[in-house]
Amino acid sequence: MKRYSAFAIAREALRGHIGWERAWRSPEPKAQYDVVIVGAGGHGLATAYYLGKNFGITNVAVLEKGWLGGGNTGRNTTIIRSNYLQDPSAAIYEKARSLYETLSQELNYNIMFSPRGVLMLAQTEHEVRGYRRTAHANSLQGVKTEFVSPDRVKELCPIISLEGPRYPVLGALWQARAGTARHDAVAWGYARACSDMGMDIIQKCEVTGIRTEGGKVSGVTTTRGDIGCGKLGIVVAGHSGVVAEMAGFRLPIESVALQALVSEPIKPCMDVVVMANTVHGYMSQSDKGEMVIGGGADGFNNYTQRGSFHHVEETVRALVETFPIISRLKMLRQWGGIVDMTGDRSPIISKTPVENCFINCGWGTGGFKAIPGSGWAMAELMAKGASPLADGFEMHRFREGRFVDESVAAGVAH
Amino acid sequence: MLILRCPNCGIDADETELAPGGEAHLRRVGPEASDDAFEGYLFHRENPRGVHFERWRHAAGCGKWFHAARCTQTLEVFGTYSAQVTDPPQDIRDAITARRPGWRWRDIE
Amino acid sequence: MTTRLARGGRLLNRGRALEFTFNGKRMTGYQGDTLASALLGAGQRLVGRSFKYHRPRGLVASGAEEPNALVNLGEGGTFEPNQRATTQELYDGLAAESQNHWPSLEFDVGVANNYVSRFLPAGFYYKTFINPRPAWKHLFEPFIRQSAGLGRAPKERDADVYEHFHVHVDCLVIGGGIAGLAAALKAAEAGREVLLIEQTAHWGGRAPVDGAVIDGAEADAWVKNTVETLEGMENVRIRTRCMGVGVYDHGYVLAYERLTDHDPHPDLPRHRLWKIRASEVITATGALERPLSFAGNDVPGVMLASAVRDYVVNWAVSPGDRTVVVTNNDDAYRTAIALKEAGLEVPAVIDARTAPEGPLVERVRALGVRVETGRAVAKVKGRAKVEGVAMTMQAGEGAVLEVIDCDAVAMSGGWSPVVHLWSHCGGKLVWDDAQAFFRPDPEKAPTGADGQPFVRVVGAANGAMTTADVLADAGADAQAAPEAAGPIEPVWIMPQGAGPELRSKMWLDYQNDVKVSDVQLAAREGYESVEHTKRYTTLGMATDQGKLSNINGLAVLSRSLNAEIPQVGTTTFRPPYTPISFGSIAGQARGDMFQPLRRTPMHAWHMANGAHWEPVGHWRRPYCYLQPAETVEEAVQREVKNTREAVGLLDASTLGKIVVKGPDAGRFLDMLYTNMMSTLKPGRCRYGLMCNENGFLMDDGVVARIDEDTFLCHTTTGGAEHVHAHMEEWLQTEWWDWQVYTANVTEHYAQIGVVGPHAREVLDLVGGMDVSKEAMAFMDWQDGELGGLPVRVFRISFSGELSYEIAVKAGYGRALWDMLAEAGREVGMMPYGTEALHILRAEKGFIMIGDETDGTVTPQDLCLDWAISKKKDDYIGKRGQARSHLTDPERWKLVGLETVDGSVLEDGAYAVAEGRNANGQRNVQGRVTSTYRSPTLGRGIAMGLIRRGPERMGEVVEFTRTDGTTTRAKIVQPVFFDPEGEKQNV
Amino acid sequence: MSDPVTALGGMTADSFADIAEQPPRGMVLLRGDLSSAPVQRAAAEVAGVTVPAPNRFEGEMPALCWMAPDELLLLCDYDEAAAKVAALAEALQGVHHLALDVSDARAVFRVTGLDAREALAKLTPADMSPAAVPPGTFRRTRMAQVPAAIRALDDTAFEILCFRSVAQYMADLLISAAIPGSEVGYWQT
């Protein structure tokens, strides 16, 4: 793989950029792989990457029914944070965050991780108590957060209206090392690195069936023929239920539409990410200058990548109230993705009733921030049969009443 | 933005007048139920890409619950019906069959 | 230079001159001008700088597709960035500034990027700025952000107001060109309720500009007649300045009406967002002309041929004195004709086609215009303005045949139907090879609630490109002379053999500076999906959302991949069609109307008596009542002490009150509550717990039995609606054969707590009811009269004090409150707020939903087993509570906590345990759920959940502190005050 | 005994539609099987008007409003509410039902004017066209962010019922929806 660098660009510039090689190969599928990953989104590609990097497993195919990174990886609001309440969540999101910090260097692909800091506003006494609780928990989890005063909030984000007027800002949970990254680049960077390790990323290849022998997975049937595998990882987010059904087991998952939108680009006016959960809105400003805004999720099963407009309305209403200056900005584009929600809104990284078949799903509205940690844990689980980072996220936790419930603090999972 | 006709009052209700209630025709299991049965009842929701039966409440309206048969891929509504039934009535099933021959939901066809 | 022509201008009112400023320079235009036409008319060619290379940019288009002419408009509370000059109508006093340059539009240091552009190819930032790591955050990213971003950020709160409007129609027609007018008329004549909307201020669209002849008369006449006819019909409504924003599921359409943008007014709504439910949507949104990709096609003065025509015909502005027309189709010849008719010079028409013929071509030749065929533009001469074009062979590689002097270039690469609205809700497209564009696939229309198509496309938007075809497609009875037009010849780059040097000067996306060479690079690097290419190059991601660039970019991509255009496909069309203000989306929901604010009947009294508010759901409750020179903390401590020592007055109106009645009411409540309610005696009260099916505590409150058939259930403030809905859900969807009716009567009553040693005296002073120990025991309730008002008195206590809760009809709430406050003076009564309430209950070890519970806590965790009936074989939550994790003896359970040093534990503090888990996290053994400074006991008290807590009385555990140290606290019983309950039983 | 007060003490506002909070109003909630003869008879006798069809009301005052398939709202003089409840209890002895005085639970606004319809259509997603909401309609819906009921007295006069605690919010909404000059001119006749 030719390394990317300023020098490489200079070299190519002088010869009309003819020397750039493909970021990833587009091979024909082989008949058999050690591991097949279904889904070439961030989580699937990261799983493949860490299988190779951490466990030397490189005879791997990543199958994608559309184009890589084309699902929720390329549709989210790119927030990266790890200020979660429960131990299992804090562990995997903090692992992800710390991997993000050096991912550009590791992949030799600039994913533009921007540790600009995330503010979660506390606008009721209940939220104040909730975030104080989270701050205490984080201090024991090795996650650096602090509960800051309204003055500090104003300092960090001058365009916030502290008065509310409806829900005065009483403080905020501040994670300075949280931030954002360029979502597409994360998928592309992992894809390039996987391809470079000799893995096959096969796009426009839809899995239509899962083959098993004696309760063990033996391969998949696809629109591009049968592909055998020793182990199978299902990492398909919104379509998990559909693929799980092919393998013959059910998931505690429901798929709903989640929306996001951006404004037209303006000059920098917001250097941090702000989440206002009392009024249901969060916003950051992209490097391009767009205000990036996350909307709510539909309350009904939905496989269209369109949501209901009233969620957009509620979010915009909340943000105009929180950031009065945006009222005269314009919405440039709105879109939707299909997210997979579990009973406790926390993910599933788990073995399945089918031997050698593993599943990683249920990230709901918060998957992007977890990609490196999720891939790391899934790879370890698939390679070794267990991973401390996956502990607590078993698919059967619900029958025991063992939830990883983040909604218990004032926080919501975005 | 869905519109569903509330079978209780006949109003074509805007989605913002309604409250979604999740999967329809769940059978509550009590203290005697097995772990499997209880997990199934509380967490294993149908999540089909296609024909689905679900519950809604006409919250900003007559306040009553009702059932809807809907396609989760096209959002086509095959019909709405009373919440006081344990299975989809025949006319609803027929309406679905007319639009989606060979459809299946749980053990219902 | 460019000038306003002496004659013409079909949209102008020359009688009304308007003053405006651009970058502080005073200019004059006319009523009917857009800001764009006025700028051009005033000789202002340079209107902005591009996003990446900061290249000088002029107007390219005349409408919503314009990528360059974005301005900062207005100031202060009415300042707005990125306003499109071509869609902003001119008004007197308009003040605009160009964007994205420093220090000035004419001299912009950012243009440096342009000279190093070869070092900034598509995606260059993915390949560099990688090392050293800190540099990205501190150096590269700030630089990139600063140089991006177009318009300025507003500084002030929006001075304008906005509103929504809901309508339901049979037929919504979007687009007021001749197709839309004809379709609307057709639908109206069929007797349907029709709404016709047009985004500009004018009806007719392109037809009048293009000299169409309908029913033997000029298009303008037909348009005028048709509009008058429609206006006269009862079942038709028509609106201008109203744009179709997006088409959503089930016939939901958003439209954006700009009410005062053309004529600012401080008091009237600026925008109105229409929420339309339409049985049928007809989109007649016309087509957009495509640029041609030749080197230097972004130099100011290079415009779309149709735009040149618009400026000349509509606004009598000449983009140039000598305009070269470059085309691959007949339509651009109309521009040559329009220019000649306006007395302007057309040095040449450069047509890429080898043998164009037909009436338009002949007419141009007849006008003596030189027509060069099989030719192309090699490159445009000039940097900040067009100085000429170098002509070459389209079939060749760019060898210059001749340089033709000119000061403007009118280009046409053909037309693309506007299919956005068709596509928003799932409509699919087909590639029309003959006309070289995507048009709606009638077989794959968006479908509605009934599964049937609900969107129809007519006119140019549907691929009908001549007036006659448009009218026929729209079902018009009107006739237009058939216009024989020669076939278009797709030209995706010009000349077709152009090398890298030229290709790196061919702009596809003007605003984002995406060039042919960038798309080709993306393809080469494997970004083969059209979505990959879009995201890698940012093609079509600018504020024009690729209206000009998408198809050209797509064609270049498919050529690079040696694939057919339809195989490559388009990117997804998403709303809005053009950007709409956030203000319009928020509508009226701002300030006081942001959310409903619920007020109790005593709200005004609280206001007048120093209430320090706390939002509780949509309610606002006094957190405490501030007296002069008192801090919040002091007020709370005073209120607690006074309630314990004298008597306090509490507004408890927000507590939920639900009547449950029927033969099966007792049985029903036995299922809803963990304890037994059916055995409650009329006249008595019982505290109850409510769980969800998971077994987690959901709500609590006092249930009073009114009579054999009737119960009154109190809920928490937040629980009222929720619990009522919960009850109705079970009654309607599970136990519909049970005979039970419920009613939420929360708001019918004001509820007032009189709490403290002197409570009974206060009630006696008001008079009317015997509330003595004998007459009313603890947990009794009675109907009666106080101060002449009918009341219901509950003798219940959430504080451990002698306490009465008095319910009175809301209309009398304030009256009763005033009487009690007056009477209470003698015995030192003071009102108290929610925080004092919390402390009072904590001192007694009473749990608070939301503090001790968080959705994962069971009654057993809170040692409330006494409130869980052992006799019942079922209640909601019983099965859930039997699951292994919920019966785990290691669960954290409720205890009291006493700090060893008397200090106050921090909110949410965790109890640390030995060691770390496999992920390196410190082990924990519990947490604080409530913590206060108790004025009664003069020290910190707390409740918490501790592993096996009740078994560990007396043990000392360590709790986290924000400063990193810990506080030691002893595990004790949760009841800190009056454990025997003597005070409440007096 | 002092007089009862409404949430806003009878506020009024003149916008393009006139808005006026109504004085205390007697309201009695009746839940029962509306298809059963005894319930129909009792309701009609006590109210003095016939039982309305779904989404309709009968009588301006006293009136019966259709709330749900098993719920009516009886409107009467404030002082008569208690007596009506008693009368219903009397008439429905042995019949499963629920009758309650809820007079103080709600606020009532009257919105009148040629364009009153348009002011309401700015707030509710319900179809407010004359065809969909003719006189006699009782439409329970959402207005902005709160549940409400619209009672169409005639083509230019409507009553809005909402919960008492949000009366101020409703008043603010109605006033802002009727800013003079912001008429839409959609249903003007």
mmCIF file of N, CA, C and O in Angstrom, chain A residues 17 22-23 68 74 87 105 109-110 114 116 136 140 166-167 182 184 265-267 287 305-306 313 327-331 333-334 400, chain C residues 82 100 118 126 130 141 148-149 151 158 160 248-249 275 524-525 527-528 532 535 545 574 580 583 595-597 620 885 922 960:
data_model
loop_
_atom_site.group_PDB
_atom_site.id
_atom_site.type_symbol
_atom_site.label_atom_id
_atom_site.label_comp_id
_atom_site.label_asym_id
_atom_site.label_seq_id
_atom_site.Cartn_x
_atom_site.Cartn_y
_atom_site.Cartn_z
ATOM 1 N N HIS A 17 -1.718 13.562 -10.760
ATOM 2 C CA HIS A 17 -2.445 12.628 -9.886
ATOM 3 C C HIS A 17 -2.773 11.312 -10.570
ATOM 4 O O HIS A 17 -3.811 10.712 -10.322
ATOM 5 N N ARG A 22 -5.918 2.279 -6.139
ATOM 6 C CA ARG A 22 -7.237 2.086 -5.554
ATOM 7 C C ARG A 22 -7.129 2.039 -4.035
ATOM 8 O O ARG A 22 -6.205 1.452 -3.480
ATOM 9 N N ALA A 23 -8.086 2.649 -3.348
ATOM 10 C CA ALA A 23 -8.082 2.608 -1.885
ATOM 11 C C ALA A 23 -8.339 1.194 -1.398
ATOM 12 O O ALA A 23 -7.819 0.774 -0.364
ATOM 13 N N LEU A 68 -19.956 0.030 0.509
ATOM 14 C CA LEU A 68 -19.409 0.007 1.867
ATOM 15 C C LEU A 68 -19.596 1.366 2.553
ATOM 16 O O LEU A 68 -19.464 2.417 1.927
ATOM 17 N N GLY A 74 -22.646 6.168 7.283
ATOM 18 C CA GLY A 74 -22.606 7.387 6.481
ATOM 19 C C GLY A 74 -23.812 8.277 6.676
ATOM 20 O O GLY A 74 -24.067 9.177 5.873
ATOM 21 N N ASP A 87 -21.175 0.483 33.576
ATOM 22 C CA ASP A 87 -19.812 0.012 33.346
ATOM 23 C C ASP A 87 -19.590 -0.578 31.954
ATOM 24 O O ASP A 87 -18.643 -0.188 31.269
ATOM 25 N N GLN A 105 -3.581 7.973 12.331
ATOM 26 C CA GLN A 105 -2.192 7.524 12.193
ATOM 27 C C GLN A 105 -2.161 6.022 11.943
ATOM 28 O O GLN A 105 -1.437 5.533 11.075
ATOM 29 N N TYR A 109 -4.918 7.195 7.265
ATOM 30 C CA TYR A 109 -6.068 7.761 6.551
ATOM 31 C C TYR A 109 -6.694 8.760 7.506
ATOM 32 O O TYR A 109 -7.058 8.409 8.627
ATOM 33 N N ASN A 110 -6.777 10.012 7.104
ATOM 34 C CA ASN A 110 -7.228 11.045 8.030
ATOM 35 C C ASN A 110 -8.741 10.979 8.246
ATOM 36 O O ASN A 110 -9.513 11.403 7.387
ATOM 37 N N SER A 114 -11.899 14.876 15.836
ATOM 38 C CA SER A 114 -11.805 16.247 16.335
ATOM 39 C C SER A 114 -12.241 16.282 17.794
ATOM 40 O O SER A 114 -13.430 16.383 18.084
ATOM 41 N N ARG A 116 -13.160 17.952 20.187
ATOM 42 C CA ARG A 116 -13.562 19.321 20.496
ATOM 43 C C ARG A 116 -14.362 19.400 21.784
ATOM 44 O O ARG A 116 -14.624 20.467 22.305
ATOM 45 N N HIS A 136 -19.582 10.836 38.662
ATOM 46 C CA HIS A 136 -18.993 9.975 39.693
ATOM 47 C C HIS A 136 -18.654 8.608 39.110
ATOM 48 O O HIS A 136 -17.556 8.080 39.325
ATOM 49 N N LEU A 140 -14.681 6.519 38.194
ATOM 50 C CA LEU A 140 -14.233 5.174 38.578
ATOM 51 C C LEU A 140 -14.011 4.291 37.361
ATOM 52 O O LEU A 140 -13.399 3.238 37.434
ATOM 53 N N ARG A 166 -37.072 28.737 28.998
ATOM 54 C CA ARG A 166 -37.969 27.766 29.595
ATOM 55 C C ARG A 166 -37.253 26.820 30.548
ATOM 56 O O ARG A 166 -37.667 26.587 31.666
ATOM 57 N N TYR A 167 -36.128 26.272 30.073
ATOM 58 C CA TYR A 167 -35.348 25.355 30.904
ATOM 59 C C TYR A 167 -33.954 25.946 31.107
ATOM 60 O O TYR A 167 -33.052 25.664 30.324
ATOM 61 N N ARG A 182 -14.927 12.347 10.772
ATOM 62 C CA ARG A 182 -15.520 12.292 9.426
ATOM 63 C C ARG A 182 -16.036 10.881 9.205
ATOM 64 O O ARG A 182 -15.247 9.945 9.022
ATOM 65 N N ASP A 184 -17.639 9.026 6.851
ATOM 66 C CA ASP A 184 -17.276 8.189 5.697
ATOM 67 C C ASP A 184 -15.836 7.719 5.784
ATOM 68 O O ASP A 184 -15.506 6.576 5.476
ATOM 69 N N PRO A 265 -23.811 25.793 5.258
ATOM 70 C CA PRO A 265 -22.568 26.094 5.979
ATOM 71 C C PRO A 265 -22.433 27.574 6.321
ATOM 72 O O PRO A 265 -22.764 28.436 5.506
ATOM 73 N N ILE A 266 -21.972 27.844 7.535
ATOM 74 C CA ILE A 266 -21.637 29.211 7.938
ATOM 75 C C ILE A 266 -20.273 29.188 8.596
ATOM 76 O O ILE A 266 -19.749 28.134 8.939
ATOM 77 N N LYS A 267 -19.710 30.366 8.765
ATOM 78 C CA LYS A 267 -18.390 30.469 9.389
ATOM 79 C C LYS A 267 -18.456 29.900 10.815
ATOM 80 O O LYS A 267 -19.524 29.905 11.438
ATOM 81 N N ASP A 287 -16.708 20.611 9.993
ATOM 82 C CA ASP A 287 -15.569 21.389 9.488
ATOM 83 C C ASP A 287 -15.946 22.175 8.244
ATOM 84 O O ASP A 287 -15.322 23.168 7.906
ATOM 85 N N GLN A 305 -35.948 4.516 4.571
ATOM 86 C CA GLN A 305 -34.923 5.388 5.148
ATOM 87 C C GLN A 305 -35.454 6.820 5.199
ATOM 88 O O GLN A 305 -34.758 7.780 4.900
ATOM 89 N N ARG A 306 -36.727 6.908 5.574
ATOM 90 C CA ARG A 306 -37.376 8.205 5.768
ATOM 91 C C ARG A 306 -38.047 8.166 7.131
ATOM 92 O O ARG A 306 -38.589 7.156 7.518
ATOM 93 N N GLU A 313 -39.208 18.545 13.301
ATOM 94 C CA GLU A 313 -39.786 19.778 13.844
ATOM 95 C C GLU A 313 -39.476 19.926 15.338
ATOM 96 O O GLU A 313 -39.059 20.973 15.798
ATOM 97 N N SER A 327 -32.067 30.499 14.173
ATOM 98 C CA SER A 327 -33.419 30.626 13.623
ATOM 99 C C SER A 327 -33.413 31.046 12.149
ATOM 100 O O SER A 327 -34.231 30.593 11.361
ATOM 101 N N ARG A 328 -32.469 31.898 11.777
ATOM 102 C CA ARG A 328 -32.442 32.387 10.382
ATOM 103 C C ARG A 328 -31.495 31.589 9.499
ATOM 104 O O ARG A 328 -31.296 31.941 8.331
ATOM 105 N N LEU A 329 -30.900 30.538 10.048
ATOM 106 C CA LEU A 329 -30.164 29.620 9.173
ATOM 107 C C LEU A 329 -31.189 28.751 8.461
ATOM 108 O O LEU A 329 -32.339 28.686 8.864
ATOM 109 N N LYS A 330 -30.737 28.066 7.428
ATOM 110 C CA LYS A 330 -31.672 27.256 6.654
ATOM 111 C C LYS A 330 -31.289 25.790 6.687
ATOM 112 O O LYS A 330 -30.119 25.440 6.691
ATOM 113 N N MET A 331 -32.321 24.948 6.721
ATOM 114 C CA MET A 331 -32.098 23.506 6.626
ATOM 115 C C MET A 331 -31.732 23.172 5.193
ATOM 116 O O MET A 331 -32.486 23.456 4.264
ATOM 117 N N ARG A 333 -30.546 19.942 4.180
ATOM 118 C CA ARG A 333 -30.839 18.561 3.793
ATOM 119 C C ARG A 333 -31.260 17.769 5.021
ATOM 120 O O ARG A 333 -30.716 17.964 6.102
ATOM 121 N N GLN A 334 -32.253 16.915 4.866
ATOM 122 C CA GLN A 334 -32.643 15.999 5.933
ATOM 123 C C GLN A 334 -32.620 14.578 5.379
ATOM 124 O O GLN A 334 -32.839 14.372 4.192
ATOM 125 N N GLU A 400 -32.873 -12.704 31.849
ATOM 126 C CA GLU A 400 -32.438 -12.676 33.251
ATOM 127 C C GLU A 400 -32.778 -11.350 33.915
ATOM 128 O O GLU A 400 -32.566 -11.163 35.109
ATOM 129 N N ASN C 82 -26.094 33.340 3.439
ATOM 130 C CA ASN C 82 -26.351 32.398 2.337
ATOM 131 C C ASN C 82 -27.688 32.610 1.643
ATOM 132 O O ASN C 82 -28.330 31.657 1.229
ATOM 133 N N ASN C 100 -17.512 34.744 1.990
ATOM 134 C CA ASN C 100 -16.383 33.826 1.842
ATOM 135 C C ASN C 100 -15.173 34.477 1.180
ATOM 136 O O ASN C 100 -14.590 33.914 0.261
ATOM 137 N N ARG C 118 -3.662 22.334 -7.607
ATOM 138 C CA ARG C 118 -3.228 21.004 -8.014
ATOM 139 C C ARG C 118 -2.774 20.177 -6.803
ATOM 140 O O ARG C 118 -2.725 18.957 -6.857
ATOM 141 N N TYR C 126 -8.022 13.641 3.284
ATOM 142 C CA TYR C 126 -7.967 12.290 3.858
ATOM 143 C C TYR C 126 -6.542 11.749 3.835
ATOM 144 O O TYR C 126 -6.196 10.829 4.555
ATOM 145 N N ILE C 130 -2.107 14.189 8.589
ATOM 146 C CA ILE C 130 -2.189 13.027 9.484
ATOM 147 C C ILE C 130 -1.159 13.145 10.604
ATOM 148 O O ILE C 130 -1.458 12.875 11.764
ATOM 149 N N GLU C 141 -7.140 21.644 11.441
ATOM 150 C CA GLU C 141 -8.592 21.722 11.469
ATOM 151 C C GLU C 141 -9.100 23.156 11.612
ATOM 152 O O GLU C 141 -9.970 23.585 10.853
ATOM 153 N N ALA C 148 -13.496 27.393 5.334
ATOM 154 C CA ALA C 148 -14.773 26.903 4.807
ATOM 155 C C ALA C 148 -15.890 27.823 5.301
ATOM 156 O O ALA C 148 -15.643 28.896 5.810
ATOM 157 N N GLY C 149 -17.148 27.379 5.107
ATOM 158 C CA GLY C 149 -18.216 28.011 5.869
ATOM 159 C C GLY C 149 -19.037 29.106 5.241
ATOM 160 O O GLY C 149 -19.999 29.555 5.835
ATOM 161 N N GLY C 151 -21.277 31.908 4.542
ATOM 162 C CA GLY C 151 -21.809 33.110 5.192
ATOM 163 C C GLY C 151 -21.433 33.272 6.650
ATOM 164 O O GLY C 151 -21.005 32.328 7.305
ATOM 165 N N ASP C 158 -33.484 36.051 16.407
ATOM 166 C CA ASP C 158 -34.307 36.360 15.241
ATOM 167 C C ASP C 158 -35.440 37.323 15.623
ATOM 168 O O ASP C 158 -36.192 37.066 16.562
ATOM 169 N N ASP C 160 -37.942 38.098 13.731
ATOM 170 C CA ASP C 160 -39.194 37.780 13.030
ATOM 171 C C ASP C 160 -39.964 36.639 13.688
ATOM 172 O O ASP C 160 -39.427 35.914 14.513
ATOM 173 N N TYR C 248 -43.683 13.648 1.449
ATOM 174 C CA TYR C 248 -43.449 12.628 2.467
ATOM 175 C C TYR C 248 -44.537 11.561 2.381
ATOM 176 O O TYR C 248 -45.478 11.678 1.596
ATOM 177 N N ASP C 249 -44.409 10.548 3.232
ATOM 178 C CA ASP C 249 -45.341 9.429 3.173
ATOM 179 C C ASP C 249 -46.785 9.857 3.425
ATOM 180 O O ASP C 249 -47.046 10.856 4.079
ATOM 181 N N LYS C 275 -48.405 22.562 5.989
ATOM 182 C CA LYS C 275 -48.407 21.112 6.146
ATOM 183 C C LYS C 275 -49.651 20.609 5.431
ATOM 184 O O LYS C 275 -50.761 20.780 5.917
ATOM 185 N N ARG C 524 -10.900 6.486 -10.141
ATOM 186 C CA ARG C 524 -9.633 5.751 -10.242
ATOM 187 C C ARG C 524 -9.257 5.124 -8.895
ATOM 188 O O ARG C 524 -8.688 4.054 -8.821
ATOM 189 N N GLU C 525 -9.605 5.805 -7.821
ATOM 190 C CA GLU C 525 -9.204 5.329 -6.495
ATOM 191 C C GLU C 525 -10.196 4.341 -5.895
ATOM 192 O O GLU C 525 -10.051 3.939 -4.753
ATOM 193 N N TYR C 527 -13.578 4.750 -5.531
ATOM 194 C CA TYR C 527 -14.822 5.299 -4.976
ATOM 195 C C TYR C 527 -15.861 5.243 -6.094
ATOM 196 O O TYR C 527 -16.216 6.265 -6.680
ATOM 197 N N GLU C 528 -16.299 4.025 -6.392
ATOM 198 C CA GLU C 528 -17.046 3.790 -7.626
ATOM 199 C C GLU C 528 -18.531 4.035 -7.486
ATOM 200 O O GLU C 528 -19.204 4.417 -8.429
ATOM 201 N N HIS C 532 -20.214 7.177 -3.073
ATOM 202 C CA HIS C 532 -18.804 7.336 -2.683
ATOM 203 C C HIS C 532 -18.212 8.569 -3.356
ATOM 204 O O HIS C 532 -17.576 9.400 -2.706
ATOM 205 N N ARG C 535 -19.471 11.803 -1.889
ATOM 206 C CA ARG C 535 -18.929 12.124 -0.570
ATOM 207 C C ARG C 535 -17.427 12.383 -0.627
ATOM 208 O O ARG C 535 -16.900 13.216 0.104
ATOM 209 N N GLN C 545 -27.251 21.773 -3.666
ATOM 210 C CA GLN C 545 -27.509 20.329 -3.667
ATOM 211 C C GLN C 545 -27.389 19.720 -5.074
ATOM 212 O O GLN C 545 -28.139 18.824 -5.436
ATOM 213 N N ARG C 574 -33.221 14.293 -1.396
ATOM 214 C CA ARG C 574 -33.787 14.475 -0.065
ATOM 215 C C ARG C 574 -34.366 15.878 0.064
ATOM 216 O O ARG C 574 -33.871 16.811 -0.554
ATOM 217 N N ILE C 580 -34.798 25.793 3.636
ATOM 218 C CA ILE C 580 -35.848 26.575 4.302
ATOM 219 C C ILE C 580 -35.384 26.954 5.714
ATOM 220 O O ILE C 580 -34.595 26.244 6.323
ATOM 221 N N GLY C 583 -36.445 28.822 11.474
ATOM 222 C CA GLY C 583 -37.545 29.550 12.107
ATOM 223 C C GLY C 583 -38.892 29.040 11.617
ATOM 224 O O GLY C 583 -39.818 28.831 12.404
ATOM 225 N N GLN C 595 -42.943 25.361 24.706
ATOM 226 C CA GLN C 595 -43.665 24.177 25.172
ATOM 227 C C GLN C 595 -44.789 24.672 26.062
ATOM 228 O O GLN C 595 -44.703 25.760 26.617
ATOM 229 N N PRO C 596 -45.840 23.870 26.210
ATOM 230 C CA PRO C 596 -46.871 24.273 27.168
ATOM 231 C C PRO C 596 -46.262 24.391 28.556
ATOM 232 O O PRO C 596 -45.411 23.585 28.922
ATOM 233 N N LEU C 597 -46.631 25.418 29.270
ATOM 234 C CA LEU C 597 -46.204 25.559 30.660
ATOM 235 C C LEU C 597 -47.449 25.419 31.509
ATOM 236 O O LEU C 597 -48.379 26.226 31.403
ATOM 237 N N ARG C 620 -44.593 23.902 36.369
ATOM 238 C CA ARG C 620 -43.555 24.684 37.038
ATOM 239 C C ARG C 620 -43.970 24.769 38.496
ATOM 240 O O ARG C 620 -45.053 25.252 38.804
ATOM 241 N N HIS C 885 -31.766 -12.325 37.758
ATOM 242 C CA HIS C 885 -30.983 -11.138 38.129
ATOM 243 C C HIS C 885 -31.707 -10.298 39.178
ATOM 244 O O HIS C 885 -31.078 -9.641 40.011
ATOM 245 N N ARG C 922 -12.853 0.571 38.244
ATOM 246 C CA ARG C 922 -12.894 0.360 39.695
ATOM 247 C C ARG C 922 -14.208 -0.336 40.064
ATOM 248 O O ARG C 922 -15.274 0.029 39.561
ATOM 249 N N THR C 960 -17.419 8.215 46.608
ATOM 250 C CA THR C 960 -16.587 9.086 45.775
ATOM 251 C C THR C 960 -16.918 10.546 46.023
ATOM 252 O O THR C 960 -18.043 10.899 46.395
#
